[in-house]
Amino acid sequence: MNRIDETFAALRRAGRKGLVGYLTAGDPDPETSERNIRAALEHGVDVLELGVPYSDPTADGPTIQAASQRALAAGMTTAKSLELVKRLRRDFQTPIVLFGYANPFFRYGYARLCAEAAAAGVDGLLAVDLAFEEADELREHMAGHDLALIPLIAPTTPRERAAAILARAQGFVYYIMVTGVTGARAALAADMAAHVAALRGLTPLPVAVGFGISNGAQARRAAEAADAVVVGSALIQAAGAGRLPELVRALRDALTGTGTGGED
Amino acid sequence: MQSGPDERGHFGVYGGRYVGETLMPALTELDRAYREARDDPAFRETLDRLLRDYVGRPSPLYLAERLTGAAGGARIYLKREDLNHTGAHKINNTLGQALLAQRMGKRRLMAETGAGQHGVATAVAAALFGMECIVYMGEEDIIRQAPNVTRMKLLGAEVVPVASGTKTLKDAMSEALRAWTATVETTFYVIGSVAGPHPYPVMVRDFQRVVGDETRAQVLRAEGRLPDMILACVGGGSNAAGIFYPFLDDPDVRLVGVEAAGLGLQSGRHAASIVAGEVGILHGSKSYVLQDADGQILNAHSVSAGLDYPGVGPEHALWADSGRVAYVGITDDEALAAFHALTRLEGIIPALESAHAVAEAQKRAGALGRDRFLVVNLSGRGDKDVDAVIRGARAEGADGESD
């Protein structure tokens, strides 16, 4: 059982829904980024999605695009992202998912990436633009390492396709609740709960929902349907404004008491 | 040689569909709709009629005698795609995709554009079919290709300036993919080259092969045999794929793809993805890409906005590996010289993109005997570039170091 499975099991026991926090490695510079990530973990992020910066993040809105650009300008790389994980692992047992795009992973070499990520203490990989059909090669290299390939499901994903993806899924399922790119939004998608409920019939894995959640009220509502909520752009903005710990605590507080606890 | 791609869009190890999950179902739907349309004689008939009566096809094959004389060797024929309605080969593809959009019940077209030729061709198709049209264009290209921006607006298209990255074609395409992700249920994304995720590379090649099919019939009429060589410029690679494809199985026809070498391949400021790039994944497919050691996409450079792109269509990557097509680079200066040469010698102002192919043809013709002949795909006309060429000449004169 790896750290992702353990964390979701512990959340169920505690009767609480999880907070998955995304921050871009190296944003706005490597030192500040590490400080921010440590603060996020100390104040209650349950799963860290560590963004590996990429020059052309086509699934991301303006906030994460800008974060990637700042990180790259400050010299961040895939290798340095892995070194960051290694340092975080000395102090934290929080699950870490390396969240990036296909080309930097491909260029690093799938074999090398998997070996070094596992050794550094990464628990899962998520490549936004590596479609299920194109992921076989990466999956082969992940086998033998305790790494989960986190799948994305979108509102546009037909049921039979979702079933095929989830049949091979590990860790947790990331449900993209809006048809669009990352970024804060005023309202949650109205059909989110129905979509998440439909996924329950296809997989026993925990379901995290993301894309658009920026505050405690939204997190609490999303958590009524899901096992965890993902917050990214809002954390980056809060970090830039020096209010990261406050937002993480607010999100955590909003999620407290959201689980039913004790049931299996 | 002509087989491929496989059902998931792979040309050997290249191609595929590297996009976010949100777009995957739309690509599957598009693939199915495209294959049905392709096999429907009524679709082909409608498109052929438009290509004939609206675009003005077939485009002429013209023996450029003065250019031939100046090069001093093989006869140089020009495939006059510049004479198409809208002034480039791009319309062959946009009419096909707009017709497909209509068949799929989509009323809103979206496109990325570099030189503006594809944007104009998409806006024209949208006007013709009574559809809405949104074009993403880098801010830098909006300045470089101002006449085309005006044309798009006159045609009723909304031109969205893209301010990210280098503000050129790469960023326009990234932004178009983001916008498509948010509007995928109502919008048809008209990709302008043989790039992007499957089925775009094969679909765009199929819509552009009319250029090669016509060329084949025309050279047989003019010369009684196939050409010794065919040359075309390669940015994303659609005009090249279109003219090369019907000749792949004719080993005596040498095929030459001309990439933009910008300020020179050694300068690091170029757009020669095949000649100087490495295998990577960009904008939905695996191919040759200009990138650094960390897999970050590098900024391309070319005097020609339409070639200013750090990637290339996946089928070209396969042709490069197999050696079927030879890929070379032509610098900004060489292309500009060819631009002026063709203008003065033949009274034809070529697009700066096409001028790259003309420049390579001048070199090759000189090295071949007078009994040989070659064909250059003159993919577009240069009206859009006139201001930029004059501005460039002035800037060069003003900095006092050019001579």
XYZ file of C-alpha atoms in Angstrom:
667
model
C 0.000 0.000 0.000
C 1.553 3.304 -0.997
C 1.148 6.711 0.572
C -1.807 7.664 -1.652
C -3.841 4.622 -0.636
C -2.857 5.057 3.022
C -3.862 8.715 2.990
C -7.298 8.094 1.526
C -7.858 5.211 3.957
C -6.903 7.494 6.840
C -9.216 10.228 5.553
C -12.112 7.780 5.468
C -11.371 6.678 9.020
C -11.207 10.298 10.149
C -14.482 11.120 8.437
C -12.976 13.890 6.385
C -12.634 14.674 2.703
C -9.174 15.308 1.343
C -7.476 18.478 0.148
C -5.304 17.988 -2.927
C -3.119 21.041 -3.415
C -1.346 21.966 -6.648
C 1.697 24.220 -6.695
C 4.173 24.715 -9.534
C 7.712 23.664 -8.614
C 10.082 26.614 -8.778
C 7.428 29.357 -8.795
C 8.341 32.181 -8.528
C 11.874 30.929 -7.766
C 13.173 27.682 -6.278
C 13.656 28.982 -2.706
C 10.295 30.749 -2.361
C 8.589 27.786 -3.998
C 10.013 25.319 -1.484
C 8.988 27.592 1.388
C 5.445 27.847 0.004
C 5.144 24.109 -0.532
C 6.369 23.373 2.974
C 3.830 25.848 4.351
C 1.040 24.224 2.333
C 1.986 20.796 3.681
C 2.287 22.052 7.275
C -1.119 23.708 7.133
C -2.957 20.670 5.948
C -2.672 19.729 2.273
C -3.378 15.968 2.205
C -1.964 15.226 -1.255
C 0.549 17.432 -3.064
C 0.366 17.796 -6.805
C 3.756 19.166 -7.683
C 3.599 20.893 -11.055
C 6.629 20.347 -13.271
C 6.827 23.567 -15.293
C 6.390 23.379 -19.070
C 6.753 26.067 -21.707
C 3.432 25.350 -23.441
C 0.847 24.195 -20.899
C -2.166 23.886 -23.199
C -4.573 22.639 -20.507
C -3.828 25.481 -18.118
C -5.401 28.881 -17.667
C -3.524 32.156 -17.160
C -2.572 31.589 -13.487
C -0.731 28.300 -13.951
C 0.710 29.450 -17.301
C 2.231 32.426 -15.537
C 3.503 30.230 -12.687
C 5.214 27.927 -15.212
C 6.814 30.867 -16.972
C 8.127 32.304 -13.697
C 9.522 28.922 -12.668
C 11.245 28.328 -16.011
C 12.676 31.846 -15.996
C 14.096 31.081 -12.541
C 15.819 27.967 -13.915
C 13.470 25.205 -12.742
C 13.752 21.843 -14.494
C 12.355 18.321 -14.185
C 15.563 17.188 -12.462
C 15.337 20.021 -9.943
C 11.680 19.171 -9.309
C 12.791 15.663 -8.325
C 15.489 17.062 -6.039
C 12.807 19.179 -4.389
C 10.738 16.050 -3.733
C 13.777 14.406 -2.171
C 14.202 17.320 0.241
C 10.480 17.413 1.100
C 10.553 13.693 1.887
C 12.965 14.281 4.786
C 10.180 16.101 6.623
C 6.852 15.029 5.134
C 5.065 11.764 4.427
C 2.329 13.508 2.394
C 1.696 11.739 -0.935
C 3.255 13.583 -3.851
C 2.018 13.377 -7.425
C 4.297 14.738 -10.129
C 1.966 16.734 -12.339
C 3.217 17.721 -15.779
C 3.046 17.506 -19.542
C 4.125 14.700 -21.831
C 7.125 16.315 -23.498
C 9.324 17.065 -20.464
C 8.614 13.547 -19.164
C 9.327 11.983 -22.575
C 12.469 14.033 -22.989
C 13.715 13.083 -19.505
C 13.241 9.461 -20.544
C 10.383 7.426 -19.100
C 12.714 4.807 -17.589
C 14.909 7.384 -15.910
C 11.924 9.449 -14.780
C 10.203 6.477 -13.140
C 13.321 5.219 -11.404
C 14.363 8.634 -10.111
C 10.835 9.695 -9.161
C 10.274 6.543 -7.149
C 13.668 6.908 -5.475
C 12.957 10.551 -4.630
C 9.671 9.642 -2.960
C 7.108 10.451 -5.634
C 3.914 8.391 -5.332
C 2.161 9.113 -8.582
C 2.517 10.639 -12.032
C -0.017 12.674 -13.949
C 0.680 13.827 -17.507
C -2.131 16.084 -18.641
C -1.716 15.603 -22.382
C -0.656 11.962 -22.299
C -3.938 10.429 -23.399
C -4.838 6.968 -22.105
C -4.093 5.499 -25.559
C -0.582 6.964 -25.610
C 0.393 5.978 -22.065
C 1.383 2.321 -22.572
C 5.087 3.073 -22.838
C 5.106 5.114 -19.638
C 3.026 2.434 -17.889
C 5.577 -0.220 -18.814
C 8.340 1.778 -17.188
C 6.245 2.464 -14.096
C 5.717 -1.235 -13.488
C 8.051 -2.409 -10.749
C 8.105 1.004 -9.091
C 5.496 1.918 -6.513
C 4.056 4.674 -8.701
C 0.421 5.301 -9.606
C -0.555 6.754 -12.990
C -3.369 9.115 -12.032
C -6.111 9.204 -14.692
C -8.128 12.250 -15.722
C -11.808 11.985 -16.559
C -13.634 14.932 -18.164
C -17.314 15.831 -18.436
C -16.984 14.995 -22.130
C -15.654 11.457 -21.487
C -18.251 8.883 -22.608
C -19.103 6.135 -20.128
C -17.487 3.267 -22.045
C -14.269 5.264 -22.422
C -14.290 6.115 -18.710
C -14.720 2.405 -17.965
C -11.668 1.521 -20.093
C -9.557 4.203 -18.429
C -10.671 3.310 -14.910
C -10.081 -0.390 -15.445
C -6.352 0.426 -15.396
C -6.428 3.325 -12.945
C -4.378 3.541 -9.778
C -4.188 5.901 -6.813
C -7.198 8.099 -7.284
C -9.316 9.457 -10.111
C -9.044 13.116 -11.033
C -12.420 14.302 -12.312
C -12.149 17.546 -14.310
C -15.500 19.069 -13.488
C -15.589 21.784 -16.151
C -15.156 21.702 -19.901
C -12.205 24.063 -20.032
C -8.746 24.824 -18.724
C -7.557 25.251 -15.137
C -8.426 28.379 -13.216
C -10.755 29.804 -10.602
C -14.432 30.057 -11.509
C -17.418 31.751 -9.891
C -19.651 28.695 -9.763
C -19.232 24.943 -9.561
C -20.377 22.818 -12.475
C -24.022 21.917 -11.892
C -23.688 18.354 -13.176
C -20.579 17.516 -11.153
C -22.298 15.384 -8.514
C -24.084 13.278 -11.119
C -20.852 12.680 -13.014
C -18.983 11.677 -9.867
C -21.802 9.338 -8.870
C -21.572 7.689 -12.289
C -17.828 7.125 -11.801
C -18.533 5.297 -8.516
C -20.084 2.495 -10.502
C -16.878 2.080 -12.498
C -14.132 2.165 -9.888
C -13.566 1.625 -6.185
C -10.825 4.296 -6.232
C -11.327 7.637 -4.470
C -12.500 10.467 -6.731
C -10.978 13.938 -6.508
C -12.648 16.827 -8.338
C -10.872 19.903 -9.588
C -10.712 22.766 -12.106
C -12.380 25.857 -10.725
C -12.409 25.371 -6.954
C -11.002 28.433 -5.208
C -12.582 28.812 -1.766
C -13.905 26.961 1.251
C -17.564 27.140 0.272
C -16.873 25.637 -3.156
C -14.620 22.982 -1.619
C -17.300 21.991 0.871
C -19.944 21.694 -1.827
C -17.672 19.702 -4.123
C -16.742 17.420 -1.245
C -20.381 16.416 -0.803
C -19.944 14.314 -3.933
C -16.222 13.619 -4.074
C -13.567 12.120 -1.794
C -11.216 15.043 -2.271
C -11.033 18.440 -3.928
C -8.139 19.787 -5.976
C -7.159 23.430 -5.616
C -4.398 24.851 -7.816
C -4.724 28.302 -9.341
C -6.199 29.734 -6.129
C -3.230 28.421 -4.094
C -0.793 29.998 -6.547
C -2.591 33.327 -6.309
C -2.704 33.106 -2.518
C 1.007 32.301 -2.396
C 1.716 35.346 -4.530
C -0.292 37.487 -2.125
C 1.358 36.000 0.966
C -1.879 34.330 2.098
C -1.177 30.684 1.338
C -1.403 29.349 4.929
C -4.716 31.164 5.442
C -6.260 29.675 2.306
C -5.029 26.160 3.075
C -6.454 26.394 6.598
C -9.753 27.780 5.296
C -10.029 24.920 2.816
C -9.135 22.376 5.481
C -11.691 23.837 7.880
C -14.344 23.765 5.188
C -13.624 20.096 4.587
C -13.694 19.136 8.262
C -16.747 17.106 9.063
C -17.522 16.499 5.415
C -16.984 12.758 5.608
C -19.413 10.313 7.100
C -16.688 8.487 9.031
C -16.688 4.954 10.296
C -18.522 3.575 7.275
C -16.816 1.330 4.825
C 4.892 3.807 -48.584
C 1.440 5.345 -48.798
C -0.001 3.274 -45.982
C -0.600 4.905 -42.683
C -1.423 6.206 -40.271
C -2.720 3.400 -38.039
C -6.193 3.753 -36.535
C -4.854 5.864 -33.676
C -3.019 8.176 -36.009
C 0.536 6.871 -35.712
C 2.976 7.332 -38.584
C 5.573 4.879 -37.333
C 6.437 6.170 -33.854
C 5.160 9.659 -34.706
C 1.742 11.267 -34.585
C -0.882 10.011 -32.158
C -3.162 12.049 -29.939
C -1.443 13.891 -27.114
C -4.167 16.127 -25.734
C -6.058 16.578 -22.488
C -8.873 14.127 -21.792
C -11.503 16.833 -22.396
C -10.625 16.891 -26.110
C -10.203 13.159 -26.683
C -13.879 12.354 -27.313
C -14.117 15.241 -29.814
C -11.133 13.844 -31.727
C -12.702 10.399 -31.834
C -15.945 11.915 -33.110
C -14.066 14.000 -35.686
C -12.158 10.949 -36.884
C -15.370 8.998 -37.383
C -17.124 11.896 -39.115
C -14.142 12.498 -41.378
C -13.915 8.868 -42.479
C -17.638 8.793 -43.253
C -17.402 12.030 -45.244
C -14.342 10.827 -47.142
C -16.203 7.729 -48.276
C -19.336 9.672 -49.236
C -19.347 10.554 -52.972
C -21.724 13.462 -52.319
C -19.191 15.089 -49.943
C -16.402 14.688 -52.493
C -18.630 16.085 -55.244
C -19.540 19.195 -53.254
C -15.915 19.818 -52.339
C -14.704 19.278 -55.908
C -17.303 21.709 -57.212
C -16.187 24.348 -54.688
C -12.537 23.797 -55.518
C -13.305 24.288 -59.211
C -15.849 27.129 -59.191
C -14.922 28.968 -56.014
C -11.179 28.429 -55.587
C -10.398 28.316 -59.305
C -8.801 24.893 -59.466
C -6.925 23.370 -61.075
C -4.203 25.899 -60.392
C -1.845 26.309 -63.353
C 1.533 24.644 -63.710
C 3.757 27.377 -65.124
C 7.153 26.987 -66.777
C 9.225 29.845 -65.353
C 11.563 30.412 -68.291
C 13.384 33.503 -67.044
C 13.946 31.965 -63.617
C 15.164 28.813 -65.372
C 17.519 30.868 -67.507
C 18.949 32.638 -64.484
C 19.514 29.372 -62.592
C 21.175 27.858 -65.663
C 20.092 24.248 -65.517
C 16.922 22.214 -65.122
C 13.594 23.705 -66.188
C 11.707 25.142 -63.222
C 7.943 24.781 -63.127
C 5.836 26.589 -60.565
C 2.641 25.031 -59.224
C 0.616 28.208 -58.893
C -1.211 27.803 -55.579
C -0.736 31.569 -55.237
C -3.474 31.976 -57.850
C -6.106 30.271 -55.701
C -8.883 32.356 -54.224
C -7.375 33.896 -51.038
C -3.881 33.537 -52.500
C -2.571 30.315 -51.013
C -3.053 26.560 -50.758
C -4.702 26.934 -47.349
C -8.211 27.178 -48.784
C -8.078 23.597 -50.132
C -8.115 22.472 -46.518
C -10.409 25.034 -44.906
C -13.216 24.378 -47.384
C -12.903 20.658 -46.683
C -12.993 21.146 -42.928
C -15.820 23.703 -43.060
C -17.860 21.319 -45.166
C -17.183 18.643 -42.578
C -18.181 21.030 -39.771
C -21.443 21.690 -41.583
C -22.042 17.961 -41.904
C -21.401 17.562 -38.164
C -23.858 20.338 -37.338
C -21.234 22.739 -35.946
C -21.808 26.410 -36.724
C -18.707 27.922 -35.180
C -15.183 27.654 -36.651
C -11.999 28.334 -34.763
C -8.472 28.570 -36.176
C -4.896 29.499 -35.312
C -2.860 31.446 -37.811
C 0.723 32.580 -38.312
C 1.037 34.392 -41.618
C -2.696 34.933 -41.617
C -3.235 32.873 -44.775
C -4.936 30.065 -42.899
C -6.918 32.568 -40.836
C -8.139 34.288 -43.986
C -8.949 30.970 -45.646
C -10.936 29.908 -42.574
C -12.742 33.259 -42.398
C -13.617 32.926 -46.081
C -15.029 29.438 -45.523
C -17.014 30.677 -42.522
C -18.479 33.514 -44.593
C -19.329 31.128 -47.405
C -21.114 28.698 -45.087
C -22.665 31.366 -42.871
C -20.700 30.311 -39.812
C -19.151 32.158 -36.904
C -15.339 32.408 -36.993
C -12.716 33.077 -34.322
C -9.030 33.269 -35.220
C -6.148 33.168 -32.731
C -3.083 35.073 -33.867
C 0.109 36.102 -32.078
C 0.525 39.824 -31.445
C 3.852 39.812 -33.265
C 2.250 38.246 -36.344
C -0.639 40.718 -36.199
C 1.980 43.422 -36.756
C 3.943 41.460 -39.370
C 0.881 40.469 -41.388
C -1.437 43.428 -40.917
C -3.145 43.181 -44.331
C -4.409 39.716 -43.506
C -5.790 40.893 -40.164
C -7.838 43.511 -41.997
C -9.082 40.889 -44.449
C -10.190 38.560 -41.659
C -12.091 41.335 -39.932
C -13.781 42.382 -43.167
C -14.866 38.779 -43.615
C -16.585 38.896 -40.239
C -14.047 36.921 -38.213
C -13.052 37.825 -34.701
C -9.247 38.032 -34.434
C -8.049 37.274 -30.909
C -4.526 38.605 -30.199
C -2.299 36.151 -28.313
C 0.195 37.819 -25.998
C 1.832 34.754 -24.437
C 5.303 33.411 -25.249
C 6.821 34.678 -28.494
C 3.435 35.992 -29.651
C 3.691 33.934 -32.854
C 2.173 30.780 -34.376
C 3.218 28.408 -31.564
C 1.454 30.496 -28.960
C -1.564 31.049 -31.194
C -1.936 27.276 -31.483
C -1.530 26.745 -27.715
C -4.200 29.362 -27.078
C -6.484 27.875 -29.725
C -6.192 24.473 -28.029
C -7.115 26.067 -24.685
C -10.070 27.868 -26.225
C -11.184 24.683 -27.949
C -11.033 22.820 -24.629
C -13.594 25.276 -23.265
C -15.898 25.220 -26.309
C -15.377 21.746 -27.708
C -19.055 20.854 -27.707
C -20.063 23.660 -30.081
C -16.900 24.558 -31.974
C -15.060 22.974 -34.877
C -11.307 23.583 -34.677
C -9.904 24.068 -38.185
C -6.192 23.233 -37.905
C -4.247 24.723 -40.781
C -1.413 22.264 -41.172
C -0.608 18.553 -41.151
C 0.152 18.949 -37.442
C -1.889 18.534 -34.270
C -3.552 15.392 -32.907
C -5.006 12.629 -35.068
C -7.007 12.879 -37.336
C -5.752 16.353 -38.347
C -2.431 15.315 -39.957
C -4.057 12.737 -42.223
C -7.173 14.804 -42.881
C -5.263 17.940 -43.856
C -2.915 15.908 -46.048
C -5.910 14.349 -47.801
C -7.478 17.773 -48.413
C -4.165 19.103 -49.768
C -3.232 16.164 -51.991
C -5.256 17.781 -54.775
C -2.113 19.877 -55.357
C -0.012 16.789 -56.060
C -2.707 14.997 -58.015
C -3.082 17.971 -60.344
C 0.682 18.374 -60.646
C 1.008 14.773 -61.744
C -1.517 15.155 -64.560
C -0.066 18.529 -65.582
C 3.586 17.415 -65.821
C 2.571 14.362 -67.819
C 0.810 16.676 -70.251
C 3.664 19.195 -70.399
C 6.684 16.886 -70.357
C 5.333 13.407 -70.955
C 7.008 12.126 -67.816
C 7.271 12.663 -64.063
C 9.536 15.422 -62.717
C 13.068 14.808 -61.485
C 12.411 16.750 -58.326
C 9.619 18.428 -56.388
C 10.326 21.129 -53.798
C 8.090 22.712 -51.200
C 8.585 24.794 -48.078
C 7.887 23.120 -44.733
C 6.598 24.880 -41.650
C 3.911 22.610 -40.297
C 4.168 21.021 -43.713
C 0.751 21.032 -45.389
C 1.631 22.352 -48.837
C 4.610 19.974 -48.938
C 2.543 16.984 -47.806
C -0.083 17.858 -50.399
C 2.285 17.946 -53.345
C 4.577 15.101 -52.164
C 1.973 12.550 -51.211
C 0.886 11.373 -54.691
C 4.562 10.890 -55.666
C 5.744 8.851 -52.675
C 5.740 5.625 -54.658
C 7.713 7.080 -57.571
C 11.314 6.606 -56.430
C 12.736 8.537 -59.397
C 10.986 11.696 -58.249
C 13.193 13.308 -55.631
C 11.252 15.151 -52.944
C 12.822 18.084 -51.109
C 11.278 19.806 -48.099
C 12.671 23.263 -47.366
C 12.667 24.432 -43.763
C 13.358 27.946 -42.537
C 16.985 28.253 -41.423
C 16.309 31.804 -40.182
C 19.552 33.536 -39.271
C 21.431 30.279 -39.930
C 21.266 26.814 -38.378
C 24.284 27.577 -36.174
C 22.702 30.781 -34.846
C 20.061 28.922 -32.865
C 17.538 31.318 -34.401
C 15.682 29.282 -36.987
C 12.593 27.139 -37.491
C 14.198 23.976 -38.882
C 12.492 21.335 -36.734
C 13.567 18.343 -38.818
C 17.037 19.502 -39.836
C 17.985 20.750 -36.360
C 15.335 19.500 -33.894
C 14.785 16.354 -31.872
C 11.903 13.966 -31.289
C 9.299 15.355 -28.935
C 5.631 16.017 -28.337
C 4.034 19.335 -29.243
C 0.429 20.409 -29.818
C -1.027 16.942 -29.876
C 1.458 14.812 -31.757
C 4.923 13.302 -31.589
C 7.339 14.566 -34.224
C 10.532 16.578 -34.558
C 10.479 19.586 -32.264
C 12.807 22.463 -31.411
C 13.372 21.965 -27.688
C 16.006 22.238 -24.984
C 17.513 19.415 -22.933
C 14.648 19.706 -20.415
C 11.925 19.285 -23.048
C 10.934 22.950 -23.031
C 9.851 24.149 -26.468
C 12.236 26.667 -27.986
C 11.218 29.810 -29.771
C 11.442 29.468 -33.514
C 12.595 32.257 -35.776
C 11.910 32.920 -39.417
C 11.408 36.025 -41.500
C 8.318 34.221 -42.732
C 5.490 34.104 -40.183
C 4.025 30.969 -41.749
C 7.217 28.959 -41.171
C 7.916 30.435 -37.735
C 6.938 27.297 -35.809
C 9.048 24.922 -33.645
C 7.291 21.745 -34.780
C 6.400 19.881 -37.969
C 3.743 17.406 -39.033
C 4.361 13.801 -37.892
C 4.229 12.284 -41.374
C 7.178 14.466 -42.376
C 9.135 13.010 -39.444
C 8.485 9.544 -40.841
C 9.487 10.600 -44.366
C 12.667 12.178 -42.978
C 13.629 8.992 -41.114
C 12.952 6.782 -44.125
C 14.934 9.115 -46.371
C 12.069 9.361 -48.861
C 12.065 13.132 -48.504
C 15.253 15.182 -48.093
C 14.910 18.160 -45.763
C 17.157 21.209 -46.030
C 17.279 24.713 -44.600
C 17.136 28.081 -46.384
C 18.044 31.241 -44.463
C 16.063 34.466 -44.200
C 18.520 36.198 -46.521
C 18.383 33.457 -49.144
C 14.584 33.502 -49.057
C 14.503 37.282 -49.413
C 16.867 37.081 -52.388
C 14.572 34.506 -54.014
C 11.561 36.707 -53.229
C 13.150 39.560 -55.188
C 14.424 37.286 -57.966
C 11.038 35.771 -58.697
C 9.381 39.173 -58.521
C 11.799 40.745 -61.004
C 12.298 37.778 -63.323
C 8.759 36.473 -63.568
C 6.507 39.255 -62.303
C 5.313 36.924 -59.545
C 5.526 38.151 -55.951
C 5.757 34.978 -53.857
C 4.893 34.549 -50.204
C 8.067 34.599 -48.094
C 7.224 31.016 -47.114
C 7.191 29.879 -50.749
C 10.323 31.932 -51.475
C 12.243 29.397 -49.344
C 11.340 26.658 -51.816
C 12.192 28.913 -54.759
C 15.644 29.592 -53.266
C 16.406 25.889 -52.926
C 15.076 25.258 -56.447
C 17.478 27.855 -57.884
C 20.401 26.006 -56.262
C 19.222 22.565 -57.354
C 18.314 23.555 -60.920
C 21.809 24.891 -61.463
C 23.281 21.563 -60.380
C 20.973 19.511 -62.624
C 21.285 19.229 -66.402
C 19.155 21.168 -68.867
C 17.321 17.974 -69.827
C 15.885 17.732 -66.330
C 12.899 19.532 -64.842
C 11.627 20.226 -61.398
C 8.449 21.538 -59.802
C 8.262 24.107 -57.006
C 5.073 24.397 -55.033
C 4.485 28.146 -55.077
C 2.202 27.824 -52.085
C 1.153 31.454 -51.716
C 1.379 34.952 -53.050
C 3.395 37.664 -51.362
C 1.055 40.657 -51.180
C 0.843 40.131 -47.413
C 4.653 40.371 -47.151
C 5.268 43.467 -49.239
C 5.187 45.897 -46.305
C 7.405 43.687 -44.131
C 9.973 43.251 -46.920
C 10.141 47.000 -47.501
C 10.346 47.671 -43.758
C 13.142 45.070 -43.493
C 15.055 46.701 -46.358
C 14.722 50.109 -44.707
C 15.862 48.794 -41.330
C 18.859 47.179 -42.958
C 19.735 50.400 -44.781
C 19.353 52.401 -41.584
C 21.589 50.370 -39.306
C 24.534 51.127 -41.550
C 26.178 47.732 -41.153
C 24.540 45.839 -43.951
C 27.166 46.591 -46.577
